[in-house]
């Protein structure tokens, strides 16, 4: 069994606030894991630690078998520099709540920026790949549109294509539909559903319990910086054992 | 003015004719009319005064294209461009230093901005020009050495004075621009594997340009006029040359008008260029000012 993510006793603090309180998590290759929980429970922070947008204060995180943020030498952990961290980030693709497309670039330019600038692949090849990805997310006709000309759902689908263009081993979704108008949520979830079926390893922080139930292999419930309960979607979402999980789920459903 | 005086509670359906049958009488702007007449009158008086004042307009015309004036104009434009380039390069460097997590870089940048914004530009020009009083020679001993007076000619002193001073202002403008870009842009750039520096260059700076350009355009225009201060250190820009001519022929007003016309011409052209540039960097913002 190979793990795409392993976390051992991960601690993250913001000042005095403990965002992650000794979190242990293992995620297998090809697994789709949905993380649910109230806001401030640390689920987004966990994602951001996995791709090193945040630096952890304790414990260790391995992504695709590699310890992130540090290099082990003898009995010492050496902090990695900016360039090495950037290289490690290539293992993960990130989709943000607020899309964060580059507004000064067209949809196509957004997608080819990383492959050309970072992976140094040929522009021609990158364009072809980008057009394929746009087709895959159903936006073939929007290649030359600027983000401002796209709806939220379309922007988020371009953002997914942008992340996929880097050919990551793991996709991280940070509340990908929370900033969308209700009628646009479906199109983004559909793209994510297809992606999950293709065998991509995914960690999805979401409030879409229906999506979690349908697509996830496993649901993780977090609260107050801790993983409270984890298990199959039906287990967690239908028959939660923990008091806090039960409270959260009934609050979301009502 | 509306003169129809239907009584208070008459409902639309109660009126016998349809509203679309009425003729619309535009409102009269009496205030605009009166103020326009007054201002046009004052303008006319001003033009009349200058036309009949003791100004030889033929001399203005003759000196407008005099060789010394055009040479000075060329120097003014050249110095403005070079000083602005130096200012922007320094501004970007110091803005990034100012925002660095390295406290040494940060404080050096703060000190630079503090000093060069805190002292008058004319004082800085004089400092550079008189540097020979402090350091008789410049260079790395043994490798390259030169007498300071040979290096600090008016051109060099003016370029350093104006450019370095400009850098202090531009640094703040650039910093404002960088701060205006959403933090999510850095995160998105880093999430596709960019280093901090590359994120800055490819993603954040181009977006910051939209915010940075209008004030830089402003300061470029300001720089064109600021070069006139370099006349105090004998840099041969347009005002300096105009002065030299009127010291000889005593046509003070005429030559000042000549210089004024040229400043206006250059600034007008610059303003046009600024608009074009701003439009280019507004790509994707969904907002283009015409």
Coordinates of C-alpha atoms in Angstrom, one line a residue:
Chain A
X1 CA 0.0 0.0 0.0
X2 CA 1.5 3.3 -1.0
X3 CA 0.5 6.7 0.5
X4 CA 0.2 9.9 -1.3
X5 CA 0.0 11.8 1.9
X6 CA 1.2 10.9 5.4
X7 CA 0.9 13.2 8.3
X8 CA 2.3 12.5 11.7
X9 CA 1.3 14.6 14.7
X10 CA 1.1 17.8 12.5
X11 CA 0.9 21.0 14.6
X12 CA 0.2 24.4 13.1
X13 CA -0.3 27.5 15.2
X14 CA -1.2 31.1 14.3
X15 CA 0.1 33.0 17.3
X16 CA -1.7 31.4 20.3
X17 CA -4.4 29.8 18.2
X18 CA -3.8 26.1 17.5
X19 CA -5.1 25.5 14.0
X20 CA -3.9 21.9 13.8
X21 CA -3.5 20.0 17.0
X22 CA -1.4 16.9 16.5
X23 CA -3.1 15.6 13.3
X24 CA -2.4 12.1 12.1
X25 CA -3.6 11.4 8.6
X26 CA -2.8 8.8 5.9
X27 CA -4.2 9.0 2.4
X28 CA -3.6 6.3 -0.1
X29 CA -2.8 6.7 -3.7
X30 CA -5.9 7.1 -5.8
X31 CA -8.1 7.8 -2.8
X32 CA -10.7 10.6 -2.8
X33 CA -11.0 12.1 0.7
X34 CA -13.5 14.7 1.6
X35 CA -12.7 16.8 4.7
X36 CA -15.8 18.3 6.4
X37 CA -16.2 20.3 9.6
X38 CA -17.2 23.7 10.9
X39 CA -15.3 26.8 9.9
X40 CA -12.1 27.3 11.9
X41 CA -11.8 23.6 12.4
X42 CA -8.4 23.5 10.6
X43 CA -9.5 21.7 7.4
X44 CA -8.2 24.4 5.0
X45 CA -5.1 24.8 7.1
X46 CA -4.4 21.1 6.7
X47 CA -4.6 21.5 2.9
X48 CA -2.4 24.6 2.9
X49 CA 0.2 22.8 5.0
X50 CA 0.2 19.9 2.5
X51 CA 1.3 22.1 -0.3
X52 CA 3.4 24.3 1.9
X53 CA 1.5 27.6 1.7
X54 CA 1.7 27.3 5.4
X55 CA 4.7 26.0 7.3
X56 CA 4.0 23.5 10.0
X57 CA 5.2 24.0 13.6
X58 CA 5.5 20.4 14.6
X59 CA 5.2 16.8 13.4
X60 CA 5.9 15.8 9.8
X61 CA 4.2 15.6 6.5
X62 CA 5.1 13.4 3.6
X63 CA 3.7 13.9 0.1
X64 CA 4.3 11.2 -2.4
X65 CA 6.8 9.6 -0.1
X66 CA 8.9 12.7 0.4
X67 CA 9.2 14.7 3.6
X68 CA 8.1 18.2 2.8
X69 CA 9.8 21.4 3.9
X70 CA 12.9 19.6 5.2
X71 CA 15.9 17.5 4.2
X72 CA 17.1 14.9 6.5
X73 CA 20.8 14.8 7.0
X74 CA 22.1 12.6 9.8
X75 CA 20.1 13.5 12.8
X76 CA 19.2 17.0 11.6
X77 CA 16.3 18.5 9.6
X78 CA 17.5 21.1 7.2
X79 CA 15.0 23.7 6.0
X80 CA 14.5 23.7 2.3
X81 CA 15.0 26.8 0.3
X82 CA 12.4 28.6 -1.9
X83 CA 13.5 26.7 -5.0
X84 CA 13.3 23.3 -3.4
X85 CA 9.9 24.0 -1.9
X86 CA 8.7 25.1 -5.3
X87 CA 9.9 21.8 -6.7
X88 CA 8.1 19.8 -4.0
X89 CA 4.9 21.8 -4.7
X90 CA 4.8 20.2 -8.2
X91 CA 3.5 17.0 -6.7
X92 CA 0.3 18.8 -5.7
X93 CA -2.3 20.9 -7.6
X94 CA -4.4 23.4 -5.7
X95 CA -7.8 24.7 -6.4
X96 CA -8.8 27.7 -4.3
X97 CA -12.1 28.9 -3.0
X98 CA -11.8 32.2 -4.8
X99 CA -10.4 30.6 -8.0
X100 CA -7.4 32.9 -8.0
X101 CA -7.0 32.9 -11.8
X102 CA -4.4 35.3 -13.1
X103 CA -6.7 38.2 -14.3
X104 CA -4.2 39.6 -16.8
X105 CA -4.1 36.3 -18.8
X106 CA -6.7 34.6 -20.9
X107 CA -8.0 31.1 -19.8
X108 CA -5.5 29.5 -22.1
X109 CA -2.6 31.6 -20.9
X110 CA -3.5 30.8 -17.3
X111 CA -3.2 27.1 -18.1
X112 CA 0.0 27.2 -20.1
X113 CA 1.8 29.6 -17.7
X114 CA 3.1 26.9 -15.3
X115 CA 4.0 24.3 -17.8
X116 CA 6.0 26.8 -19.9
X117 CA 7.5 28.9 -17.1
X118 CA 8.1 26.2 -14.5
X119 CA 8.3 22.9 -16.3
X120 CA 10.0 24.5 -19.4
X121 CA 8.0 22.5 -21.8
X122 CA 7.5 23.6 -25.4
X123 CA 4.8 26.2 -25.9
X124 CA 3.3 24.3 -28.7
X125 CA 2.9 21.1 -26.7
X126 CA 1.6 23.2 -23.7
X127 CA -1.1 24.8 -25.9
X128 CA -2.3 21.5 -27.2
X129 CA -2.5 20.1 -23.7
X130 CA -4.3 23.2 -22.5
X131 CA -6.9 22.9 -25.3
X132 CA -7.5 19.3 -24.3
X133 CA -7.9 20.3 -20.7
X134 CA -10.3 23.0 -21.6
X135 CA -12.3 20.5 -23.5
X136 CA -12.2 18.2 -20.6
X137 CA -13.7 20.9 -18.3
X138 CA -16.2 21.8 -21.0
X139 CA -14.8 25.2 -21.9
X140 CA -13.3 24.7 -25.4
X141 CA -14.9 27.9 -26.6
X142 CA -13.5 30.1 -23.8
X143 CA -9.8 29.7 -24.5
X144 CA -9.3 33.3 -25.3
X145 CA -11.6 34.7 -22.6
X146 CA -10.2 36.7 -19.7
X147 CA -11.3 35.6 -16.2
X148 CA -13.5 38.7 -15.8
X149 CA -15.5 37.5 -18.8
X150 CA -16.2 34.1 -17.2
X151 CA -18.8 33.1 -14.6
X152 CA -17.6 31.8 -11.3
X153 CA -18.2 28.2 -12.3
X154 CA -16.3 28.7 -15.5
X155 CA -13.4 30.4 -13.7
X156 CA -13.2 27.5 -11.2
X157 CA -13.2 25.0 -14.1
X158 CA -10.3 26.9 -15.7
X159 CA -8.6 26.9 -12.3
X160 CA -8.9 23.1 -12.2
X161 CA -7.5 22.8 -15.7
X162 CA -4.6 25.1 -14.7
X163 CA -3.8 22.8 -11.8
X164 CA -4.0 19.7 -13.9
X165 CA -1.7 21.1 -16.6
X166 CA 1.1 20.7 -14.1
X167 CA 0.3 16.9 -14.0
X168 CA 0.2 16.7 -10.2
X169 CA 0.1 13.4 -8.3
X170 CA -2.5 14.9 -5.9
X171 CA -5.2 17.5 -6.3
X172 CA -6.2 19.7 -3.3
X173 CA -9.6 21.5 -3.4
X174 CA -10.1 24.2 -0.8
X175 CA -13.9 24.7 -0.7
X176 CA -14.1 24.9 -4.4
X177 CA -17.8 25.6 -4.6
X178 CA -18.3 27.9 -1.6
X179 CA -17.9 31.1 -3.5
X180 CA -20.2 30.1 -6.3
X181 CA -23.8 30.9 -7.0
X182 CA -25.9 27.8 -6.3
X183 CA -26.8 27.2 -9.9
X184 CA -23.1 27.1 -10.8
X185 CA -22.0 24.5 -8.2
X186 CA -23.1 21.5 -10.3
X187 CA -20.8 22.1 -13.2
X188 CA -17.8 22.3 -11.0
X189 CA -18.7 19.2 -9.0
X190 CA -19.2 17.4 -12.3
X191 CA -15.7 18.1 -13.4
X192 CA -14.4 17.0 -10.0
X193 CA -16.5 13.8 -10.2
X194 CA -15.0 13.0 -13.6
X195 CA -11.5 13.7 -12.2
X196 CA -12.2 11.3 -9.3
X197 CA -13.3 8.6 -11.7
X198 CA -10.1 9.0 -13.7
X199 CA -8.2 7.8 -10.6
X200 CA -6.7 11.0 -9.4
X201 CA -5.8 11.3 -5.7
X202 CA -7.9 14.1 -4.3
X203 CA -8.4 15.8 -1.0
X204 CA -11.5 18.0 -1.0
X205 CA -12.4 20.4 1.7
X206 CA -16.1 20.9 1.2
X207 CA -19.6 21.6 2.6
X208 CA -21.2 19.6 -0.2
X209 CA -22.1 16.6 1.8
X210 CA -24.0 15.1 -1.2
X211 CA -20.8 15.2 -3.2
X212 CA -18.8 13.7 -0.4
X213 CA -21.3 10.8 -0.1
X214 CA -21.3 10.1 -3.7
X215 CA -17.6 10.5 -4.7
X216 CA -15.5 10.2 -1.6
X217 CA -13.8 6.9 -0.6
X218 CA -13.5 8.3 2.8
X219 CA -14.8 11.3 4.8
X220 CA -12.8 13.0 7.5
X221 CA -14.6 15.1 10.1
X222 CA -12.5 17.8 11.7
X223 CA -13.2 20.1 14.6
X224 CA -11.0 22.4 16.7
X225 CA -7.8 21.4 14.9
X226 CA -8.3 17.7 15.4
X227 CA -9.6 14.8 13.3
X228 CA -12.6 13.7 15.2
X229 CA -13.9 10.9 13.1
X230 CA -12.9 9.3 9.8
X231 CA -14.5 6.5 7.8
X232 CA -16.6 5.6 4.8
X233 CA -19.0 8.3 3.7
X234 CA -22.2 6.5 4.8
X235 CA -20.7 5.8 8.2
X236 CA -19.7 9.4 8.9
X237 CA -22.5 11.2 7.1
X238 CA -25.4 8.8 8.0
X239 CA -24.4 7.2 11.2
X240 CA -21.9 9.4 12.9
X241 CA -20.7 8.1 16.2
X242 CA -19.3 11.2 17.7
X243 CA -21.4 13.9 19.3
X244 CA -19.7 16.8 17.5
X245 CA -20.0 15.1 14.1
X246 CA -23.7 14.5 14.6
X247 CA -24.2 18.1 15.6
X248 CA -22.4 19.4 12.6
X249 CA -24.1 17.2 10.1
X250 CA -27.6 17.9 11.3
X251 CA -26.7 21.6 11.3
X252 CA -25.6 21.4 7.7
X253 CA -28.5 19.4 6.5
X254 CA -31.1 21.7 8.1
Chain B
X1 CA -39.3 73.8 -15.6
X2 CA -42.3 71.7 -14.8
X3 CA -45.4 73.9 -14.7
X4 CA -48.1 71.3 -14.7
X5 CA -49.8 71.4 -11.4
X6 CA -51.8 68.3 -11.1
X7 CA -53.2 68.1 -7.6
X8 CA -51.7 65.8 -5.1
X9 CA -53.3 62.4 -5.2
X10 CA -54.2 62.1 -8.8
X11 CA -53.4 58.6 -9.9
X12 CA -52.0 57.9 -13.4
X13 CA -55.2 56.2 -14.5
X14 CA -57.3 59.2 -13.5
X15 CA -55.6 61.5 -16.0
X16 CA -57.5 61.7 -19.3
X17 CA -54.5 62.0 -21.6
X18 CA -51.5 59.5 -21.6
X19 CA -48.2 60.7 -20.3
X20 CA -46.6 60.0 -23.6
X21 CA -48.7 62.7 -25.3
X22 CA -47.1 65.5 -23.3
X23 CA -44.2 67.5 -24.7
X24 CA -41.1 67.4 -22.5
X25 CA -39.6 70.8 -21.8
X26 CA -35.9 70.5 -20.8
X27 CA -34.8 72.1 -17.7
X28 CA -33.0 75.4 -18.1
X29 CA -29.5 75.8 -16.6
X30 CA -29.4 79.5 -15.8
X31 CA -26.4 79.1 -13.5
X32 CA -24.3 77.5 -16.2
X33 CA -25.1 80.2 -18.6
X34 CA -24.2 83.0 -16.2
X35 CA -21.0 81.4 -15.1
X36 CA -19.9 80.7 -18.7
X37 CA -20.4 84.3 -19.6
X38 CA -18.3 85.5 -16.7
X39 CA -15.5 83.1 -17.3
X40 CA -15.4 83.7 -21.0
X41 CA -15.3 87.4 -20.3
X42 CA -12.3 87.0 -17.9
X43 CA -10.5 84.8 -20.4
X44 CA -11.0 87.4 -23.1
X45 CA -9.6 90.1 -20.9
X46 CA -6.5 87.9 -20.1
X47 CA -5.8 87.2 -23.8
X48 CA -6.3 90.9 -24.6
X49 CA -3.8 91.8 -21.9
X50 CA -1.2 89.5 -23.2
X51 CA -1.8 90.4 -26.8
X52 CA -1.3 94.1 -26.0
X53 CA 1.3 93.7 -23.3
X54 CA 5.0 94.4 -23.9
X55 CA 5.7 91.0 -25.5
X56 CA 7.4 90.7 -28.9
X57 CA 5.6 87.7 -30.2
X58 CA 7.8 87.7 -33.3
X59 CA 10.8 87.0 -31.0
X60 CA 8.9 84.1 -29.4
X61 CA 8.3 82.7 -32.9
X62 CA 12.0 83.2 -33.9
X63 CA 13.5 81.6 -30.8
X64 CA 11.0 78.7 -30.7
X65 CA 13.2 76.8 -33.1
X66 CA 16.6 78.4 -32.3
X67 CA 19.4 75.9 -32.2
X68 CA 20.2 76.5 -28.5
X69 CA 16.6 76.0 -27.5
X70 CA 16.2 72.8 -29.5
X71 CA 19.4 71.5 -28.1
X72 CA 18.2 72.3 -24.6
X73 CA 14.9 70.6 -25.4
X74 CA 16.7 67.5 -26.5
X75 CA 18.7 67.5 -23.2
X76 CA 15.6 68.0 -21.2
X77 CA 13.8 65.0 -22.8
X78 CA 16.9 62.9 -22.6
X79 CA 17.5 63.6 -19.0
X80 CA 13.8 63.1 -18.1
X81 CA 13.9 59.6 -19.8
X82 CA 17.2 58.5 -18.3
X83 CA 16.4 59.8 -14.8
X84 CA 13.0 58.2 -14.9
X85 CA 14.5 54.8 -16.0
X86 CA 17.0 55.0 -13.2
X87 CA 14.2 56.0 -10.8
X88 CA 11.9 53.2 -11.8
X89 CA 14.7 50.6 -11.6
X90 CA 15.7 51.8 -8.2
X91 CA 12.1 52.1 -7.2
X92 CA 11.3 48.5 -8.0
X93 CA 14.5 47.2 -6.2
X94 CA 13.8 49.3 -3.1
X95 CA 10.1 48.5 -3.0
X96 CA 11.0 44.7 -3.0
X97 CA 13.7 45.3 -0.4
X98 CA 11.2 47.3 1.7
X99 CA 8.8 44.3 1.6
X100 CA 11.5 41.7 2.2
X101 CA 11.5 39.5 5.3
X102 CA 15.2 40.3 5.8
X103 CA 15.3 43.2 8.3
X104 CA 18.6 44.5 7.0
X105 CA 17.2 45.0 3.5
X106 CA 14.0 46.4 4.9
X107 CA 15.8 49.0 7.0
X108 CA 18.2 50.0 4.2
X109 CA 15.3 50.6 1.9
X110 CA 13.5 52.6 4.6
X111 CA 16.6 54.7 5.1
X112 CA 17.0 55.3 1.4
X113 CA 13.4 56.5 1.1
X114 CA 13.7 58.6 4.3
X115 CA 16.8 60.4 3.2
X116 CA 16.0 61.1 -0.4
X117 CA 12.4 62.0 0.2
X118 CA 13.4 64.1 3.2
X119 CA 15.8 66.5 1.5
X120 CA 15.1 69.0 -1.3
X121 CA 16.0 67.8 -4.7
X122 CA 18.0 71.0 -5.4
X123 CA 20.2 70.2 -2.3
X124 CA 20.8 66.7 -3.6
X125 CA 21.8 68.0 -7.0
X126 CA 24.3 70.3 -5.4
X127 CA 25.6 67.5 -3.2
X128 CA 26.3 65.3 -6.3
X129 CA 27.8 68.2 -8.3
X130 CA 30.1 69.1 -5.4
X131 CA 31.1 65.6 -4.5
X132 CA 34.7 66.4 -5.5
X133 CA 35.0 68.5 -2.3
X134 CA 34.6 65.2 -0.3
X135 CA 36.1 62.6 -2.6
X136 CA 38.8 64.0 -4.9
X137 CA 39.0 60.7 -6.8
X138 CA 36.5 58.0 -7.5
X139 CA 36.9 54.3 -8.3
X140 CA 38.5 51.1 -7.0
X141 CA 42.1 51.9 -6.1
X142 CA 44.4 50.1 -8.5
X143 CA 41.7 49.0 -10.9
X144 CA 40.0 52.1 -12.0
X145 CA 40.4 55.6 -10.8
X146 CA 39.3 59.0 -12.0
X147 CA 39.2 62.6 -10.7
X148 CA 35.8 63.3 -9.4
X149 CA 35.5 66.6 -11.2
X150 CA 36.0 64.7 -14.5
X151 CA 33.2 62.2 -13.6
X152 CA 30.7 64.5 -11.9
X153 CA 30.0 66.6 -15.0
X154 CA 26.6 68.3 -14.9
X155 CA 25.1 65.5 -16.9
X156 CA 26.1 62.8 -14.5
X157 CA 25.3 64.8 -11.4
X158 CA 21.9 65.7 -12.8
X159 CA 21.2 62.1 -13.7
X160 CA 22.2 60.8 -10.3
X161 CA 20.4 63.6 -8.4
X162 CA 17.2 63.3 -10.3
X163 CA 17.2 59.5 -10.7
X164 CA 18.0 58.6 -7.2
X165 CA 15.6 61.1 -5.7
X166 CA 12.9 59.7 -8.1
X167 CA 13.7 56.2 -7.0
X168 CA 12.7 57.0 -3.4
X169 CA 9.3 58.2 -4.6
X170 CA 8.8 55.4 -7.1
X171 CA 9.7 52.8 -4.4
X172 CA 6.6 53.9 -2.5
X173 CA 4.4 53.8 -5.6
X174 CA 5.6 50.4 -6.5
X175 CA 5.1 49.1 -3.0
X176 CA 1.5 50.4 -3.1
X177 CA 1.0 48.6 -6.4
X178 CA 2.4 45.3 -5.0
X179 CA 0.2 45.6 -1.9
X180 CA -2.8 46.1 -4.2
X181 CA -2.5 42.6 -5.7
X182 CA -4.5 40.0 -3.8
X183 CA -2.4 37.6 -1.8
X184 CA -4.3 34.7 -3.5
X185 CA -2.3 35.6 -6.7
X186 CA 1.0 34.8 -4.9
X187 CA -0.6 31.6 -3.6
X188 CA -1.9 30.5 -7.0
X189 CA 1.5 31.3 -8.6
X190 CA 3.3 29.3 -5.9
X191 CA 0.8 26.4 -6.2
X192 CA 1.9 25.9 -9.8
X193 CA 5.5 25.6 -8.7
X194 CA 6.8 29.1 -9.1
X195 CA 9.4 30.5 -6.8
X196 CA 8.7 33.7 -4.9
X197 CA 10.7 35.7 -7.4
X198 CA 9.1 34.3 -10.4
X199 CA 5.6 34.8 -8.9
X200 CA 6.6 38.4 -8.5
X201 CA 7.9 38.9 -12.0
X202 CA 5.3 36.9 -13.9
X203 CA 2.1 37.3 -11.9
X204 CA 2.2 40.0 -9.4
X205 CA 4.2 42.8 -11.0
X206 CA 2.2 42.8 -14.3
X207 CA -1.0 43.2 -12.2
X208 CA 0.6 45.8 -10.0
X209 CA 1.4 47.8 -13.1
X210 CA -2.2 48.8 -13.5
X211 CA -2.0 50.6 -10.2
X212 CA 1.6 51.7 -10.6
X213 CA 1.4 53.3 -14.0
X214 CA -0.9 56.3 -13.4
X215 CA 1.3 57.7 -10.7
X216 CA 4.5 56.9 -12.6
X217 CA 3.0 58.8 -15.6
X218 CA 2.3 61.7 -13.3
X219 CA 5.9 61.6 -12.0
X220 CA 7.3 61.4 -15.5
X221 CA 5.5 64.6 -16.3
X222 CA 6.7 66.0 -13.0
X223 CA 10.3 64.9 -13.9
X224 CA 10.2 66.8 -17.2
X225 CA 9.7 69.9 -15.3
X226 CA 12.1 68.9 -12.5
X227 CA 15.0 68.7 -14.9
X228 CA 14.8 72.5 -15.0
X229 CA 16.3 72.4 -11.5
X230 CA 19.5 70.9 -13.1
X231 CA 20.1 74.4 -14.5
X232 CA 21.6 75.3 -11.2
X233 CA 24.4 72.8 -11.7
X234 CA 25.0 74.1 -15.3
X235 CA 23.2 71.2 -17.0
X236 CA 22.3 72.6 -20.4
X237 CA 18.6 71.9 -20.5
X238 CA 16.0 74.1 -22.1
X239 CA 15.4 76.5 -19.3
X240 CA 19.1 77.0 -18.7
X241 CA 19.6 77.7 -22.4
X242 CA 16.7 80.1 -22.5
X243 CA 18.1 82.0 -19.5
X244 CA 21.5 82.2 -21.2
X245 CA 19.8 83.8 -24.2
X246 CA 17.9 86.3 -22.2
X247 CA 20.9 87.3 -20.2
X248 CA 22.3 88.4 -23.6
X249 CA 19.3 89.9 -25.3
X250 CA 17.1 90.9 -22.2
X251 CA 14.0 89.3 -23.8
X252 CA 13.1 87.6 -20.6
X253 CA 9.4 87.0 -21.1
X254 CA 9.7 86.0 -24.7
X255 CA 12.2 83.3 -23.9
X256 CA 10.3 82.0 -20.8
X257 CA 7.3 81.7 -23.1
X258 CA 9.4 79.8 -25.6
X259 CA 10.5 77.3 -22.9
X260 CA 6.9 77.1 -21.5
X261 CA 5.5 76.2 -25.0
X262 CA 8.0 73.4 -25.3
X263 CA 7.3 72.0 -21.9
X264 CA 3.6 72.0 -22.7
X265 CA 4.3 70.2 -26.0
X266 CA 6.4 67.5 -24.4
X267 CA 3.9 67.0 -21.5
X268 CA 1.0 66.7 -23.9
X269 CA 2.8 64.0 -25.9
X270 CA 3.7 62.2 -22.7
X271 CA 0.1 62.3 -21.5
X272 CA -1.0 60.6 -24.7
X273 CA 1.7 57.9 -24.4
X274 CA 0.6 57.3 -20.8
X275 CA -2.9 56.6 -21.8
X276 CA -1.8 54.1 -24.4
X277 CA 0.4 52.3 -21.8
X278 CA -2.3 52.3 -19.2
X279 CA -4.7 50.7 -21.7
X280 CA -2.2 47.9 -22.4
X281 CA -1.8 47.0 -18.8
X282 CA -5.6 47.1 -18.1
X283 CA -5.9 43.8 -20.0
X284 CA -8.4 41.5 -18.3
X285 CA -9.3 44.1 -15.7
X286 CA -12.6 44.7 -17.4
X287 CA -12.1 48.4 -16.9
X288 CA -10.5 50.6 -19.6
X289 CA -10.5 54.4 -19.2
X290 CA -10.8 56.2 -22.4

